[in-house]
């Protein structure tokens, strides 16, 4: 926290001296005139790009784990229905607010290691479409799991998995 405040203050000082050097006294000059280094950036939500990227990767890992659990159980000779239901119920919870996980400034340009492709910010409507396809399918999967009927759960799982894949193909590197 302390480091961030310091770098922020330095960026502000740099901004002031830049304006002075230009002979400008216009305090309404856009902030973008000062291009801060990666570690000085703070997003509108108060997080650094690194914090935001690590947060979403952590949540996505949880989704991956939940999906592996369901997939493993569906293949098992005696599927553990309670495990399937818990995992299916966790997906909508862990992916809540996913639309806010990709603010501008958290792509590969941030200098932080991320598999998020620039296409996310170049084609935001398509990204939002893939995201809502996923959220609808995940909700339906959680509801299907409540039936405890594998014949209902398996197709809902396949549909949801398809929405993960569809987004990854377009918007995630290494896929
Ligand atoms: C709307 C797009 C989208 C949807 C839907 C989506 N993902 Fe992803 N996923 C991404 C992006 C983009 C990344 C790369 C994030 C990064 O590296 O910053 C990613 C990364 C991941 C990762 C790697 C996390 C890490 O860094 O180790 C896993 C695991 C994952 N997703 C699983 C899933 C599963 C499972 C689903 C469906 C239940 C899903 N995702 C749905 C876009 C999506």
mmCIF file of C-alpha atoms and ligand atoms in Angstrom:
data_model
loop_
_atom_site.group_PDB
_atom_site.id
_atom_site.type_symbol
_atom_site.label_atom_id
_atom_site.label_comp_id
_atom_site.label_asym_id
_atom_site.label_seq_id
_atom_site.Cartn_x
_atom_site.Cartn_y
_atom_site.Cartn_z
ATOM 1 C CA UNK A 1 0.000 0.000 0.000
ATOM 2 C CA UNK A 2 2.753 2.349 0.994
ATOM 3 C CA UNK A 3 4.690 1.647 -2.202
ATOM 4 C CA UNK A 4 1.655 2.320 -4.318
ATOM 5 C CA UNK A 5 0.988 5.667 -2.651
ATOM 6 C CA UNK A 6 4.599 6.667 -3.169
ATOM 7 C CA UNK A 7 4.683 5.763 -6.843
ATOM 8 C CA UNK A 8 1.372 7.506 -7.278
ATOM 9 C CA UNK A 9 2.763 10.655 -5.694
ATOM 10 C CA UNK A 10 5.832 10.436 -7.935
ATOM 11 C CA UNK A 11 3.578 10.170 -10.982
ATOM 12 C CA UNK A 12 1.708 13.263 -9.812
ATOM 13 C CA UNK A 13 4.973 15.175 -9.336
ATOM 14 C CA UNK A 14 6.132 14.046 -12.764
ATOM 15 C CA UNK A 15 2.861 15.348 -14.168
ATOM 16 C CA UNK A 16 3.313 18.747 -12.529
ATOM 17 C CA UNK A 17 6.887 19.173 -13.755
ATOM 18 C CA UNK A 18 5.841 18.044 -17.239
ATOM 19 C CA UNK A 19 3.217 20.765 -17.331
ATOM 20 C CA UNK A 20 5.712 23.291 -15.986
ATOM 21 C CA UNK A 21 8.260 22.267 -18.623
ATOM 22 C CA UNK A 22 5.678 22.866 -21.334
ATOM 23 C CA UNK A 23 4.928 26.261 -19.829
ATOM 24 C CA UNK A 24 1.371 25.113 -19.390
ATOM 25 C CA UNK A 25 -0.694 26.131 -16.390
ATOM 26 C CA UNK A 26 -3.826 24.383 -17.572
ATOM 27 C CA UNK A 27 -4.825 22.134 -14.689
ATOM 28 C CA UNK A 28 -7.514 20.491 -16.815
ATOM 29 C CA UNK A 29 -4.907 18.790 -19.002
ATOM 30 C CA UNK A 30 -5.898 15.139 -19.517
ATOM 31 C CA UNK A 31 -4.217 12.686 -17.177
ATOM 32 C CA UNK A 32 -3.211 10.564 -20.141
ATOM 33 C CA UNK A 33 -0.428 13.076 -20.876
ATOM 34 C CA UNK A 34 1.521 11.305 -18.175
ATOM 35 C CA UNK A 35 2.061 7.676 -19.110
ATOM 36 C CA UNK A 36 2.861 5.906 -15.847
ATOM 37 C CA UNK A 37 4.945 2.734 -15.751
ATOM 38 C CA UNK A 38 3.054 -0.540 -15.271
ATOM 39 C CA UNK A 39 3.479 -0.764 -11.500
ATOM 40 C CA UNK A 40 2.111 2.740 -10.997
ATOM 41 C CA UNK A 41 -1.223 2.067 -12.659
ATOM 42 C CA UNK A 42 -4.281 1.838 -10.462
ATOM 43 C CA UNK A 43 -7.561 0.800 -12.104
ATOM 44 C CA UNK A 44 -10.848 2.615 -11.516
ATOM 45 C CA UNK A 45 -11.818 -0.130 -9.057
ATOM 46 C CA UNK A 46 -8.755 0.625 -6.914
ATOM 47 C CA UNK A 47 -6.859 -2.538 -7.834
ATOM 48 C CA UNK A 48 -3.588 -2.703 -9.703
ATOM 49 C CA UNK A 49 -3.692 -4.656 -13.005
ATOM 50 C CA UNK A 50 -1.670 -7.394 -11.298
ATOM 51 C CA UNK A 51 -4.182 -7.700 -8.456
ATOM 52 C CA UNK A 52 -7.119 -7.777 -10.882
ATOM 53 C CA UNK A 53 -5.499 -10.339 -13.177
ATOM 54 C CA UNK A 54 -4.501 -12.600 -10.291
ATOM 55 C CA UNK A 55 -7.979 -12.345 -8.805
ATOM 56 C CA UNK A 56 -9.682 -13.437 -12.040
ATOM 57 C CA UNK A 57 -7.155 -16.198 -12.682
ATOM 58 C CA UNK A 58 -7.801 -17.505 -9.168
ATOM 59 C CA UNK A 59 -11.566 -17.539 -9.779
ATOM 60 C CA UNK A 60 -11.127 -19.166 -13.191
ATOM 61 C CA UNK A 61 -8.969 -21.863 -11.566
ATOM 62 C CA UNK A 62 -11.864 -22.587 -9.202
ATOM 63 C CA UNK A 63 -14.193 -22.939 -12.200
ATOM 64 C CA UNK A 64 -11.690 -25.280 -13.814
ATOM 65 C CA UNK A 65 -11.544 -27.380 -10.652
ATOM 66 C CA UNK A 66 -15.328 -27.547 -10.320
ATOM 67 C CA UNK A 67 -15.550 -28.615 -13.945
ATOM 68 C CA UNK A 68 -12.955 -31.319 -13.514
ATOM 69 C CA UNK A 69 -14.855 -32.663 -10.505
ATOM 70 C CA UNK A 70 -18.084 -32.929 -12.496
ATOM 71 C CA UNK A 71 -16.345 -34.404 -15.515
ATOM 72 C CA UNK A 72 -14.549 -37.025 -13.385
ATOM 73 C CA UNK A 73 -17.742 -37.974 -11.580
ATOM 74 C CA UNK A 74 -19.767 -38.284 -14.774
ATOM 75 C CA UNK A 75 -17.177 -40.779 -16.019
ATOM 76 C CA UNK A 76 -17.047 -42.712 -12.743
ATOM 77 C CA UNK A 77 -18.776 -46.085 -12.464
ATOM 78 C CA UNK A 78 -20.568 -44.824 -9.349
ATOM 79 C CA UNK A 79 -20.798 -41.040 -9.622
ATOM 80 C CA UNK A 80 -20.765 -39.089 -6.358
ATOM 81 C CA UNK A 81 -23.949 -37.050 -6.764
ATOM 82 C CA UNK A 82 -23.230 -34.821 -3.755
ATOM 83 C CA UNK A 83 -19.847 -33.862 -5.240
ATOM 84 C CA UNK A 84 -21.462 -33.093 -8.601
ATOM 85 C CA UNK A 85 -24.155 -30.979 -6.974
ATOM 86 C CA UNK A 86 -21.677 -29.025 -4.844
ATOM 87 C CA UNK A 87 -19.438 -28.331 -7.840
ATOM 88 C CA UNK A 88 -22.343 -27.332 -10.081
ATOM 89 C CA UNK A 89 -23.712 -25.003 -7.409
ATOM 90 C CA UNK A 90 -20.284 -23.367 -7.003
ATOM 91 C CA UNK A 91 -19.957 -22.280 -10.651
ATOM 92 C CA UNK A 92 -22.537 -19.449 -10.647
ATOM 93 C CA UNK A 93 -21.186 -18.319 -7.252
ATOM 94 C CA UNK A 94 -17.523 -18.291 -8.258
ATOM 95 C CA UNK A 95 -18.257 -16.621 -11.598
ATOM 96 C CA UNK A 96 -20.452 -13.893 -10.148
ATOM 97 C CA UNK A 97 -19.356 -10.484 -11.388
ATOM 98 C CA UNK A 98 -17.264 -12.042 -14.167
ATOM 99 C CA UNK A 99 -18.201 -9.108 -16.423
ATOM 100 C CA UNK A 100 -16.099 -6.897 -14.120
ATOM 101 C CA UNK A 101 -13.002 -9.122 -14.193
ATOM 102 C CA UNK A 102 -11.668 -7.681 -17.433
ATOM 103 C CA UNK A 103 -11.456 -3.906 -17.079
ATOM 104 C CA UNK A 104 -9.462 -1.972 -19.677
ATOM 105 C CA UNK A 105 -5.781 -2.029 -18.749
ATOM 106 C CA UNK A 106 -5.676 -5.706 -17.745
ATOM 107 C CA UNK A 107 -4.630 -7.153 -21.085
ATOM 108 C CA UNK A 108 -1.151 -8.262 -22.213
ATOM 109 C CA UNK A 109 -0.111 -4.584 -22.536
ATOM 110 C CA UNK A 110 -0.253 -4.297 -18.745
ATOM 111 C CA UNK A 111 3.069 -6.138 -18.524
ATOM 112 C CA UNK A 112 1.475 -8.718 -16.225
ATOM 113 C CA UNK A 113 1.425 -12.346 -17.319
ATOM 114 C CA UNK A 114 -2.026 -13.056 -18.685
ATOM 115 C CA UNK A 115 -3.617 -15.300 -21.298
ATOM 116 C CA UNK A 116 -6.373 -12.756 -21.918
ATOM 117 C CA UNK A 117 -6.192 -11.717 -25.571
ATOM 118 C CA UNK A 118 -6.552 -8.115 -26.804
ATOM 119 C CA UNK A 119 -9.678 -9.291 -28.685
ATOM 120 C CA UNK A 120 -11.577 -8.938 -25.372
ATOM 121 C CA UNK A 121 -11.277 -5.153 -25.604
ATOM 122 C CA UNK A 122 -11.414 -5.015 -29.410
ATOM 123 C CA UNK A 123 -14.676 -6.967 -29.649
ATOM 124 C CA UNK A 124 -16.399 -6.257 -26.335
ATOM 125 C CA UNK A 125 -19.888 -7.087 -27.639
ATOM 126 C CA UNK A 126 -18.825 -10.563 -28.702
ATOM 127 C CA UNK A 127 -17.034 -11.094 -25.386
ATOM 128 C CA UNK A 128 -20.156 -10.044 -23.458
ATOM 129 C CA UNK A 129 -22.234 -12.391 -25.602
ATOM 130 C CA UNK A 130 -19.956 -15.350 -24.816
ATOM 131 C CA UNK A 131 -19.987 -14.396 -21.174
ATOM 132 C CA UNK A 132 -23.776 -14.317 -20.940
ATOM 133 C CA UNK A 133 -24.062 -17.604 -22.888
ATOM 134 C CA UNK A 134 -21.833 -19.112 -20.216
ATOM 135 C CA UNK A 135 -23.743 -17.579 -17.308
ATOM 136 C CA UNK A 136 -27.084 -18.822 -18.667
ATOM 137 C CA UNK A 137 -25.680 -22.331 -19.171
ATOM 138 C CA UNK A 138 -24.052 -22.357 -15.715
ATOM 139 C CA UNK A 139 -27.347 -21.380 -14.101
ATOM 140 C CA UNK A 140 -29.126 -24.135 -16.006
ATOM 141 C CA UNK A 141 -26.447 -26.631 -14.955
ATOM 142 C CA UNK A 142 -26.861 -25.753 -11.275
ATOM 143 C CA UNK A 143 -30.622 -26.233 -11.617
ATOM 144 C CA UNK A 144 -30.133 -29.513 -13.503
ATOM 145 C CA UNK A 145 -27.818 -30.787 -10.747
ATOM 146 C CA UNK A 146 -30.548 -30.258 -8.168
ATOM 147 C CA UNK A 147 -32.631 -32.965 -9.892
ATOM 148 C CA UNK A 148 -29.979 -35.549 -9.009
ATOM 149 C CA UNK A 149 -30.665 -37.158 -12.395
ATOM 150 C CA UNK A 150 -27.541 -37.905 -14.432
ATOM 151 C CA UNK A 151 -29.563 -37.969 -17.662
ATOM 152 C CA UNK A 152 -30.493 -34.326 -17.014
ATOM 153 C CA UNK A 153 -27.106 -33.254 -15.661
ATOM 154 C CA UNK A 154 -24.852 -34.668 -18.388
ATOM 155 C CA UNK A 155 -26.290 -32.641 -21.291
ATOM 156 C CA UNK A 156 -26.383 -29.450 -19.180
ATOM 157 C CA UNK A 157 -22.733 -30.026 -18.306
ATOM 158 C CA UNK A 158 -21.821 -30.528 -21.961
ATOM 159 C CA UNK A 159 -23.623 -27.324 -22.941
ATOM 160 C CA UNK A 160 -21.844 -25.313 -20.241
ATOM 161 C CA UNK A 161 -18.458 -26.801 -21.161
ATOM 162 C CA UNK A 162 -19.127 -25.714 -24.729
ATOM 163 C CA UNK A 163 -19.574 -22.118 -23.589
ATOM 164 C CA UNK A 164 -16.226 -22.176 -21.713
ATOM 165 C CA UNK A 165 -14.537 -23.517 -24.828
ATOM 166 C CA UNK A 166 -16.238 -21.060 -27.141
ATOM 167 C CA UNK A 167 -14.935 -18.102 -25.147
ATOM 168 C CA UNK A 168 -11.441 -19.579 -24.743
ATOM 169 C CA UNK A 169 -11.091 -20.211 -28.476
ATOM 170 C CA UNK A 170 -11.588 -16.568 -29.262
ATOM 171 C CA UNK A 171 -10.391 -14.709 -26.175
ATOM 172 C CA UNK A 172 -7.783 -16.793 -24.367
ATOM 173 C CA UNK A 173 -4.230 -17.547 -25.517
ATOM 174 C CA UNK A 174 -2.890 -21.124 -25.629
ATOM 175 C CA UNK A 175 -6.190 -22.713 -26.541
HETATM 176 C C1 LIG B 1 -16.329 -14.993 -21.448
HETATM 177 C C2 LIG B 1 -15.099 -15.695 -21.621
HETATM 178 C C3 LIG B 1 -14.761 -16.888 -20.773
HETATM 179 C C4 LIG B 1 -15.626 -17.867 -20.309
HETATM 180 C C5 LIG B 1 -17.109 -17.999 -20.511
HETATM 181 C C6 LIG B 1 -14.811 -18.781 -19.558
HETATM 182 N N1 LIG B 1 -13.497 -18.395 -19.563
HETATM 183 FE FE1 LIG B 1 -11.959 -19.368 -18.732
HETATM 184 N N2 LIG B 1 -10.707 -17.869 -19.260
HETATM 185 C C7 LIG B 1 -11.043 -16.785 -20.038
HETATM 186 C C8 LIG B 1 -9.893 -15.924 -20.221
HETATM 187 C C9 LIG B 1 -9.850 -14.622 -21.017
HETATM 188 C C10 LIG B 1 -8.830 -16.522 -19.520
HETATM 189 C C11 LIG B 1 -7.400 -15.988 -19.341
HETATM 190 C C12 LIG B 1 -7.369 -15.138 -18.067
HETATM 191 C C13 LIG B 1 -6.006 -14.521 -17.773
HETATM 192 O O1 LIG B 1 -4.979 -15.220 -17.945
HETATM 193 O O2 LIG B 1 -5.972 -13.354 -17.346
HETATM 194 C C14 LIG B 1 -9.377 -17.760 -18.940
HETATM 195 C C15 LIG B 1 -8.638 -18.648 -18.165
HETATM 196 C C16 LIG B 1 -9.136 -19.818 -17.620
HETATM 197 C C17 LIG B 1 -8.362 -20.746 -16.832
HETATM 198 C C18 LIG B 1 -6.884 -20.608 -16.457
HETATM 199 C C19 LIG B 1 -6.759 -19.809 -15.170
HETATM 200 C C20 LIG B 1 -5.281 -19.682 -14.764
HETATM 201 O O3 LIG B 1 -4.701 -18.603 -14.955
HETATM 202 O O4 LIG B 1 -4.728 -20.683 -14.291
HETATM 203 C C21 LIG B 1 -9.199 -21.779 -16.494
HETATM 204 C C22 LIG B 1 -8.872 -23.020 -15.665
HETATM 205 C C23 LIG B 1 -10.499 -21.471 -17.056
HETATM 206 N N3 LIG B 1 -10.440 -20.276 -17.734
HETATM 207 C C24 LIG B 1 -11.607 -22.281 -16.929
HETATM 208 C C25 LIG B 1 -12.872 -21.951 -17.393
HETATM 209 C C26 LIG B 1 -14.034 -22.804 -17.242
HETATM 210 C C27 LIG B 1 -14.035 -24.172 -16.616
HETATM 211 C C28 LIG B 1 -15.071 -22.117 -17.788
HETATM 212 C C29 LIG B 1 -16.499 -22.541 -17.892
HETATM 213 C C30 LIG B 1 -17.090 -23.160 -16.759
HETATM 214 C C31 LIG B 1 -14.544 -20.861 -18.301
HETATM 215 N N4 LIG B 1 -13.215 -20.800 -18.041
HETATM 216 C C32 LIG B 1 -15.309 -19.921 -18.945
HETATM 217 C C33 LIG B 1 -12.279 -16.530 -20.568
HETATM 218 C C34 LIG B 1 -13.427 -17.240 -20.308
#
